[in-house]
PDB file of C-alpha atoms in Angstrom:
ATOM      1  CA  UNK A  16      71.414 222.961  44.518  1.00  0.00           C
ATOM      2  CA  UNK A  17      69.493 226.181  45.199  1.00  0.00           C
ATOM      3  CA  UNK A  18      71.300 226.910  48.461  1.00  0.00           C
ATOM      4  CA  UNK A  19      68.116 226.533  50.524  1.00  0.00           C
ATOM      5  CA  UNK A  20      68.287 223.332  52.571  1.00  0.00           C
ATOM      6  CA  UNK A  21      65.228 221.555  53.894  1.00  0.00           C
ATOM      7  CA  UNK A  22      65.172 218.526  56.158  1.00  0.00           C
ATOM      8  CA  UNK A  23      63.881 215.924  56.256  1.00  0.00           C
ATOM      9  CA  UNK A  24      63.067 215.219  52.604  1.00  0.00           C
ATOM     10  CA  UNK A  25      60.344 212.746  53.486  1.00  0.00           C
ATOM     11  CA  UNK A  26      58.280 212.263  56.608  1.00  0.00           C
ATOM     12  CA  UNK A  27      55.598 209.698  57.337  1.00  0.00           C
ATOM     13  CA  UNK A  28      53.669 210.055  60.558  1.00  0.00           C
ATOM     14  CA  UNK A  29      50.343 209.149  62.119  1.00  0.00           C
ATOM     15  CA  UNK A  30      47.322 211.338  62.684  1.00  0.00           C
ATOM     16  CA  UNK A  31      47.458 213.312  65.894  1.00  0.00           C
ATOM     17  CA  UNK A  32      51.240 213.484  65.940  1.00  0.00           C
ATOM     18  CA  UNK A  33      53.527 216.514  65.846  1.00  0.00           C
ATOM     19  CA  UNK A  34      56.420 217.087  63.455  1.00  0.00           C
ATOM     20  CA  UNK A  35      59.043 219.751  62.899  1.00  0.00           C
ATOM     21  CA  UNK A  36      60.319 220.745  59.490  1.00  0.00           C
ATOM     22  CA  UNK A  37      63.608 222.563  59.234  1.00  0.00           C
ATOM     23  CA  UNK A  38      64.904 225.103  56.730  1.00  0.00           C
ATOM     24  CA  UNK A  39      68.296 226.728  56.306  1.00  0.00           C
ATOM     25  CA  UNK A  40      68.084 229.744  54.005  1.00  0.00           C
ATOM     26  CA  UNK A  41      70.568 230.615  51.306  1.00  0.00           C
ATOM     27  CA  UNK A  42      73.680 232.260  52.707  1.00  0.00           C
ATOM     28  CA  UNK A  43      73.054 235.962  53.249  1.00  0.00           C
ATOM     29  CA  UNK A  44      69.262 235.735  52.940  1.00  0.00           C
ATOM     30  CA  UNK A  45      67.374 237.239  55.863  1.00  0.00           C
ATOM     31  CA  UNK A  46      63.813 236.434  54.846  1.00  0.00           C
ATOM     32  CA  UNK A  47      62.268 232.969  55.044  1.00  0.00           C
ATOM     33  CA  UNK A  48      58.894 231.941  53.662  1.00  0.00           C
ATOM     34  CA  UNK A  49      56.940 228.728  54.161  1.00  0.00           C
ATOM     35  CA  UNK A  50      54.572 227.367  51.540  1.00  0.00           C
ATOM     36  CA  UNK A  51      52.318 224.326  51.401  1.00  0.00           C
ATOM     37  CA  UNK A  52      51.739 222.616  48.064  1.00  0.00           C
ATOM     38  CA  UNK A  53      48.928 220.149  47.542  1.00  0.00           C
ATOM     39  CA  UNK A  54      47.365 218.832  44.354  1.00  0.00           C
ATOM     40  CA  UNK A  55      44.048 220.586  44.820  1.00  0.00           C
ATOM     41  CA  UNK A  56      45.208 223.870  46.393  1.00  0.00           C
ATOM     42  CA  UNK A  57      48.465 224.560  44.591  1.00  0.00           C
ATOM     43  CA  UNK A  58      51.189 226.556  46.353  1.00  0.00           C
ATOM     44  CA  UNK A  59      49.742 228.276  49.413  1.00  0.00           C
ATOM     45  CA  UNK A  60      51.622 230.863  51.449  1.00  0.00           C
ATOM     46  CA  UNK A  61      51.805 230.024  55.143  1.00  0.00           C
ATOM     47  CA  UNK A  62      54.101 232.463  56.925  1.00  0.00           C
ATOM     48  CA  UNK A  63      57.102 234.768  56.489  1.00  0.00           C
ATOM     49  CA  UNK A  64      59.943 235.683  58.825  1.00  0.00           C
ATOM     50  CA  UNK A  65      62.509 238.410  58.398  1.00  0.00           C
ATOM     51  CA  UNK A  66      65.628 238.437  60.541  1.00  0.00           C
ATOM     52  CA  UNK A  67      63.871 236.580  63.331  1.00  0.00           C
ATOM     53  CA  UNK A  68      60.587 238.467  63.278  1.00  0.00           C
ATOM     54  CA  UNK A  69      57.267 237.313  61.910  1.00  0.00           C
ATOM     55  CA  UNK A  70      56.308 239.613  59.025  1.00  0.00           C
ATOM     56  CA  UNK A  71      53.321 238.120  57.257  1.00  0.00           C
ATOM     57  CA  UNK A  72      50.823 235.341  57.742  1.00  0.00           C
ATOM     58  CA  UNK A  73      48.847 233.540  55.121  1.00  0.00           C
ATOM     59  CA  UNK A  74      46.496 230.612  55.376  1.00  0.00           C
ATOM     60  CA  UNK A  75      48.287 229.019  58.283  1.00  0.00           C
ATOM     61  CA  UNK A  76      46.255 226.848  60.607  1.00  0.00           C
ATOM     62  CA  UNK A  77      46.348 227.412  64.359  1.00  0.00           C
ATOM     63  CA  UNK A  78      47.819 223.918  64.713  1.00  0.00           C
ATOM     64  CA  UNK A  79      50.860 225.130  62.769  1.00  0.00           C
ATOM     65  CA  UNK A  80      53.524 227.451  64.091  1.00  0.00           C
ATOM     66  CA  UNK A  81      56.935 228.603  62.963  1.00  0.00           C
ATOM     67  CA  UNK A  82      59.950 230.518  64.143  1.00  0.00           C
ATOM     68  CA  UNK A  83      63.227 231.855  62.825  1.00  0.00           C
ATOM     69  CA  UNK A  84      66.275 231.521  65.005  1.00  0.00           C
ATOM     70  CA  UNK A  85      69.227 233.917  65.466  1.00  0.00           C
ATOM     71  CA  UNK A  86      71.301 231.905  62.991  1.00  0.00           C
ATOM     72  CA  UNK A  87      68.413 232.522  60.527  1.00  0.00           C
ATOM     73  CA  UNK A  88      67.351 228.930  60.132  1.00  0.00           C
ATOM     74  CA  UNK A  89      63.624 228.378  60.487  1.00  0.00           C
ATOM     75  CA  UNK A  90      61.401 225.608  61.758  1.00  0.00           C
ATOM     76  CA  UNK A  91      57.776 224.877  60.934  1.00  0.00           C
ATOM     77  CA  UNK A  92      55.923 222.932  63.600  1.00  0.00           C
ATOM     78  CA  UNK A  93      52.822 220.989  62.649  1.00  0.00           C
ATOM     79  CA  UNK A  94      50.750 219.478  65.452  1.00  0.00           C
ATOM     80  CA  UNK A  95      47.598 217.380  65.845  1.00  0.00           C
ATOM     81  CA  UNK A  96      48.201 216.217  62.317  1.00  0.00           C
ATOM     82  CA  UNK A  97      45.285 215.267  60.098  1.00  0.00           C
ATOM     83  CA  UNK A  98      45.181 213.296  56.867  1.00  0.00           C
ATOM     84  CA  UNK A  99      44.548 216.539  54.990  1.00  0.00           C
ATOM     85  CA  UNK A 100      47.882 217.945  56.120  1.00  0.00           C
ATOM     86  CA  UNK A 101      49.653 215.554  53.772  1.00  0.00           C
ATOM     87  CA  UNK A 102      51.427 217.792  51.286  1.00  0.00           C
ATOM     88  CA  UNK A 103      54.754 219.151  50.133  1.00  0.00           C
ATOM     89  CA  UNK A 104      56.068 221.886  52.384  1.00  0.00           C
ATOM     90  CA  UNK A 105      58.490 224.319  50.807  1.00  0.00           C
ATOM     91  CA  UNK A 106      60.741 226.846  52.378  1.00  0.00           C
ATOM     92  CA  UNK A 107      61.996 229.781  50.328  1.00  0.00           C
ATOM     93  CA  UNK A 108      64.360 232.614  51.126  1.00  0.00           C
ATOM     94  CA  UNK A 109      65.242 236.051  49.811  1.00  0.00           C
ATOM     95  CA  UNK A 110      67.954 238.568  50.687  1.00  0.00           C
ATOM     96  CA  UNK A 111      65.500 241.087  52.100  1.00  0.00           C
ATOM     97  CA  UNK A 112      61.890 242.104  51.917  1.00  0.00           C
ATOM     98  CA  UNK A 113      60.556 243.603  48.721  1.00  0.00           C
ATOM     99  CA  UNK A 114      62.561 241.293  46.513  1.00  0.00           C
ATOM    100  CA  UNK A 115      60.589 240.143  43.518  1.00  0.00           C
ATOM    101  CA  UNK A 116      61.449 236.467  43.596  1.00  0.00           C
ATOM    102  CA  UNK A 117      62.384 233.789  46.062  1.00  0.00           C
ATOM    103  CA  UNK A 118      64.788 230.849  46.059  1.00  0.00           C
ATOM    104  CA  UNK A 119      63.035 227.630  46.993  1.00  0.00           C
ATOM    105  CA  UNK A 120      64.336 224.526  48.677  1.00  0.00           C
ATOM    106  CA  UNK A 121      63.494 221.027  47.462  1.00  0.00           C
ATOM    107  CA  UNK A 122      60.713 220.618  49.977  1.00  0.00           C
ATOM    108  CA  UNK A 123      59.645 218.149  52.637  1.00  0.00           C
ATOM    109  CA  UNK A 124      57.046 215.609  51.594  1.00  0.00           C
ATOM    110  CA  UNK A 125      54.783 214.941  54.562  1.00  0.00           C
ATOM    111  CA  UNK A 126      52.493 211.940  54.553  1.00  0.00           C
ATOM    112  CA  UNK A 127      50.010 211.564  57.392  1.00  0.00           C
ATOM    113  CA  UNK A 128      48.564 208.070  57.731  1.00  0.00           C
TER     114      UNK A 128
ATOM    115  CA  UNK B  30      37.243 233.406  43.125  1.00  0.00           C
ATOM    116  CA  UNK B  31      41.005 232.933  43.329  1.00  0.00           C
ATOM    117  CA  UNK B  32      43.228 235.992  43.009  1.00  0.00           C
ATOM    118  CA  UNK B  33      45.288 234.226  40.344  1.00  0.00           C
ATOM    119  CA  UNK B  34      43.776 231.836  37.836  1.00  0.00           C
ATOM    120  CA  UNK B  35      45.885 229.438  35.806  1.00  0.00           C
ATOM    121  CA  UNK B  36      44.716 226.527  33.681  1.00  0.00           C
ATOM    122  CA  UNK B  37      46.341 223.405  35.173  1.00  0.00           C
ATOM    123  CA  UNK B  38      46.372 221.628  31.819  1.00  0.00           C
ATOM    124  CA  UNK B  39      47.945 219.216  31.272  1.00  0.00           C
ATOM    125  CA  UNK B  40      49.448 220.499  28.040  1.00  0.00           C
ATOM    126  CA  UNK B  41      51.216 218.112  25.668  1.00  0.00           C
ATOM    127  CA  UNK B  42      53.105 219.409  22.634  1.00  0.00           C
ATOM    128  CA  UNK B  43      55.616 218.005  20.137  1.00  0.00           C
ATOM    129  CA  UNK B  44      59.240 219.039  20.285  1.00  0.00           C
ATOM    130  CA  UNK B  45      59.829 222.307  18.460  1.00  0.00           C
ATOM    131  CA  UNK B  46      56.341 223.700  19.079  1.00  0.00           C
ATOM    132  CA  UNK B  47      55.620 227.148  20.455  1.00  0.00           C
ATOM    133  CA  UNK B  48      54.028 226.911  23.881  1.00  0.00           C
ATOM    134  CA  UNK B  49      51.745 229.558  25.353  1.00  0.00           C
ATOM    135  CA  UNK B  50      51.024 229.584  29.082  1.00  0.00           C
ATOM    136  CA  UNK B  51      48.661 232.107  30.623  1.00  0.00           C
ATOM    137  CA  UNK B  52      47.387 233.511  33.886  1.00  0.00           C
ATOM    138  CA  UNK B  53      44.728 236.021  34.790  1.00  0.00           C
ATOM    139  CA  UNK B  54      44.507 237.934  38.030  1.00  0.00           C
ATOM    140  CA  UNK B  55      42.007 240.100  39.837  1.00  0.00           C
ATOM    141  CA  UNK B  56      44.074 242.109  42.333  1.00  0.00           C
ATOM    142  CA  UNK B  57      45.230 245.471  40.969  1.00  0.00           C
ATOM    143  CA  UNK B  58      47.832 245.641  43.762  1.00  0.00           C
ATOM    144  CA  UNK B  59      50.002 243.083  41.991  1.00  0.00           C
ATOM    145  CA  UNK B  60      53.064 244.900  40.643  1.00  0.00           C
ATOM    146  CA  UNK B  61      55.675 242.242  39.916  1.00  0.00           C
ATOM    147  CA  UNK B  62      54.982 239.235  37.758  1.00  0.00           C
ATOM    148  CA  UNK B  63      57.036 236.095  37.674  1.00  0.00           C
ATOM    149  CA  UNK B  64      57.177 232.680  36.109  1.00  0.00           C
ATOM    150  CA  UNK B  65      58.576 229.733  38.012  1.00  0.00           C
ATOM    151  CA  UNK B  66      59.407 226.313  36.644  1.00  0.00           C
ATOM    152  CA  UNK B  67      59.063 223.248  38.832  1.00  0.00           C
ATOM    153  CA  UNK B  68      60.470 219.883  37.876  1.00  0.00           C
ATOM    154  CA  UNK B  69      59.060 216.767  39.481  1.00  0.00           C
ATOM    155  CA  UNK B  70      60.158 216.327  43.098  1.00  0.00           C
ATOM    156  CA  UNK B  71      61.940 219.698  43.089  1.00  0.00           C
ATOM    157  CA  UNK B  72      61.201 223.162  44.374  1.00  0.00           C
ATOM    158  CA  UNK B  73      60.071 225.937  42.022  1.00  0.00           C
ATOM    159  CA  UNK B  74      62.876 227.910  40.377  1.00  0.00           C
ATOM    160  CA  UNK B  75      62.531 231.468  39.119  1.00  0.00           C
ATOM    161  CA  UNK B  76      62.460 231.586  35.334  1.00  0.00           C
ATOM    162  CA  UNK B  77      61.542 235.169  34.486  1.00  0.00           C
ATOM    163  CA  UNK B  78      60.171 238.284  36.103  1.00  0.00           C
ATOM    164  CA  UNK B  79      58.645 241.483  34.755  1.00  0.00           C
ATOM    165  CA  UNK B  80      57.374 244.689  36.266  1.00  0.00           C
ATOM    166  CA  UNK B  81      55.776 246.742  33.570  1.00  0.00           C
ATOM    167  CA  UNK B  82      53.336 245.910  30.835  1.00  0.00           C
ATOM    168  CA  UNK B  83      54.957 244.678  27.659  1.00  0.00           C
ATOM    169  CA  UNK B  84      57.310 241.906  26.626  1.00  0.00           C
ATOM    170  CA  UNK B  85      60.537 240.626  28.102  1.00  0.00           C
ATOM    171  CA  UNK B  86      62.643 238.099  26.243  1.00  0.00           C
ATOM    172  CA  UNK B  87      65.268 235.693  27.551  1.00  0.00           C
ATOM    173  CA  UNK B  88      66.521 233.156  25.062  1.00  0.00           C
ATOM    174  CA  UNK B  89      63.640 230.923  24.029  1.00  0.00           C
ATOM    175  CA  UNK B  90      61.347 232.423  26.677  1.00  0.00           C
ATOM    176  CA  UNK B  91      59.185 235.545  26.365  1.00  0.00           C
ATOM    177  CA  UNK B  92      57.111 236.919  29.223  1.00  0.00           C
ATOM    178  CA  UNK B  93      54.238 239.225  28.397  1.00  0.00           C
ATOM    179  CA  UNK B  94      52.216 241.375  30.787  1.00  0.00           C
ATOM    180  CA  UNK B  95      49.015 243.263  30.024  1.00  0.00           C
ATOM    181  CA  UNK B  96      48.066 245.121  33.183  1.00  0.00           C
ATOM    182  CA  UNK B  97      44.986 246.683  31.632  1.00  0.00           C
ATOM    183  CA  UNK B  98      43.542 243.224  31.015  1.00  0.00           C
ATOM    184  CA  UNK B  99      45.144 241.667  34.120  1.00  0.00           C
ATOM    185  CA  UNK B 100      46.643 238.961  31.938  1.00  0.00           C
ATOM    186  CA  UNK B 101      50.151 237.536  31.749  1.00  0.00           C
ATOM    187  CA  UNK B 102      51.671 235.012  29.397  1.00  0.00           C
ATOM    188  CA  UNK B 103      54.806 232.969  28.967  1.00  0.00           C
ATOM    189  CA  UNK B 104      55.831 231.833  25.494  1.00  0.00           C
ATOM    190  CA  UNK B 105      58.368 229.083  24.922  1.00  0.00           C
ATOM    191  CA  UNK B 106      59.824 228.876  21.427  1.00  0.00           C
ATOM    192  CA  UNK B 107      61.374 225.731  19.961  1.00  0.00           C
ATOM    193  CA  UNK B 108      60.227 223.718  22.964  1.00  0.00           C
ATOM    194  CA  UNK B 109      62.457 220.859  24.106  1.00  0.00           C
ATOM    195  CA  UNK B 110      61.721 217.686  26.090  1.00  0.00           C
ATOM    196  CA  UNK B 111      63.794 219.245  28.885  1.00  0.00           C
ATOM    197  CA  UNK B 112      61.129 221.967  29.148  1.00  0.00           C
ATOM    198  CA  UNK B 113      58.687 219.360  30.472  1.00  0.00           C
ATOM    199  CA  UNK B 114      57.746 220.639  33.920  1.00  0.00           C
ATOM    200  CA  UNK B 115      55.053 222.492  35.809  1.00  0.00           C
ATOM    201  CA  UNK B 116      55.035 226.229  35.134  1.00  0.00           C
ATOM    202  CA  UNK B 117      53.663 228.502  37.836  1.00  0.00           C
ATOM    203  CA  UNK B 118      52.871 232.145  37.448  1.00  0.00           C
ATOM    204  CA  UNK B 119      53.404 234.267  40.537  1.00  0.00           C
ATOM    205  CA  UNK B 120      52.507 237.822  41.394  1.00  0.00           C
ATOM    206  CA  UNK B 121      53.790 240.107  44.093  1.00  0.00           C
ATOM    207  CA  UNK B 122      51.668 242.561  45.977  1.00  0.00           C
ATOM    208  CA  UNK B 123      51.414 243.663  49.602  1.00  0.00           C
ATOM    209  CA  UNK B 124      54.737 241.980  50.336  1.00  0.00           C
ATOM    210  CA  UNK B 125      53.864 238.423  49.422  1.00  0.00           C
ATOM    211  CA  UNK B 126      53.904 236.194  46.383  1.00  0.00           C
ATOM    212  CA  UNK B 127      50.663 234.646  45.222  1.00  0.00           C
ATOM    213  CA  UNK B 128      50.969 231.673  42.898  1.00  0.00           C
ATOM    214  CA  UNK B 129      48.760 230.254  40.223  1.00  0.00           C
ATOM    215  CA  UNK B 130      47.789 226.607  40.299  1.00  0.00           C
ATOM    216  CA  UNK B 131      50.527 225.698  37.796  1.00  0.00           C
ATOM    217  CA  UNK B 132      50.299 224.254  34.287  1.00  0.00           C
ATOM    218  CA  UNK B 133      51.769 220.806  33.651  1.00  0.00           C
ATOM    219  CA  UNK B 134      53.661 220.836  30.341  1.00  0.00           C
ATOM    220  CA  UNK B 135      54.972 217.777  28.519  1.00  0.00           C
ATOM    221  CA  UNK B 136      57.103 218.175  25.398  1.00  0.00           C
ATOM    222  CA  UNK B 137      57.393 214.864  23.592  1.00  0.00           C
ATOM    223  CA  UNK B 138      60.168 214.045  21.094  1.00  0.00           C
TER     224      UNK B 138
END
């Protein structure tokens, strides 16, 4: 167990729907990162939060949004889902910014049908 | 062109072989270099990290960085079936980690 908790582990939903993925960072970690992993694109950075504030954005679609709450857990919201959004979504955390490596959760496998 | 290039393999070797995994990169801003290991249905876990050019050894694993050539390598000595996983290189610059595609490694008994 890495200490980063992601729920749910699996999610199957229909096109056009909206889902929320949840992440609890490792105890003491202030920074949360979201990544999308698909077979053809590999691990793609979506967005980073630090202590409740958005710090960096990657290739995140406008249909996707995220936030980090005062208790430091984070949620990734995916709306108007398309078949191509099917992927593994990982959350990672680190104690602070500028840390060389992250601790990853086990991911949420999203299947859009 | 991707910032980080990594041959996805797959790579299949017999137990006991020396494995060489490589990545090239194009962004000179990358300062920290890491290797992650990802088992099936799990999240990536940090295996090794290096900052400067040269070698860093940890047990059966050696990470090598050549900044002048923008090339990093991971060597696994005496490979074991338990080393079978996807290995991702990662590089840090401008506050974010950029990952390679990952190389699928299978070590067969």
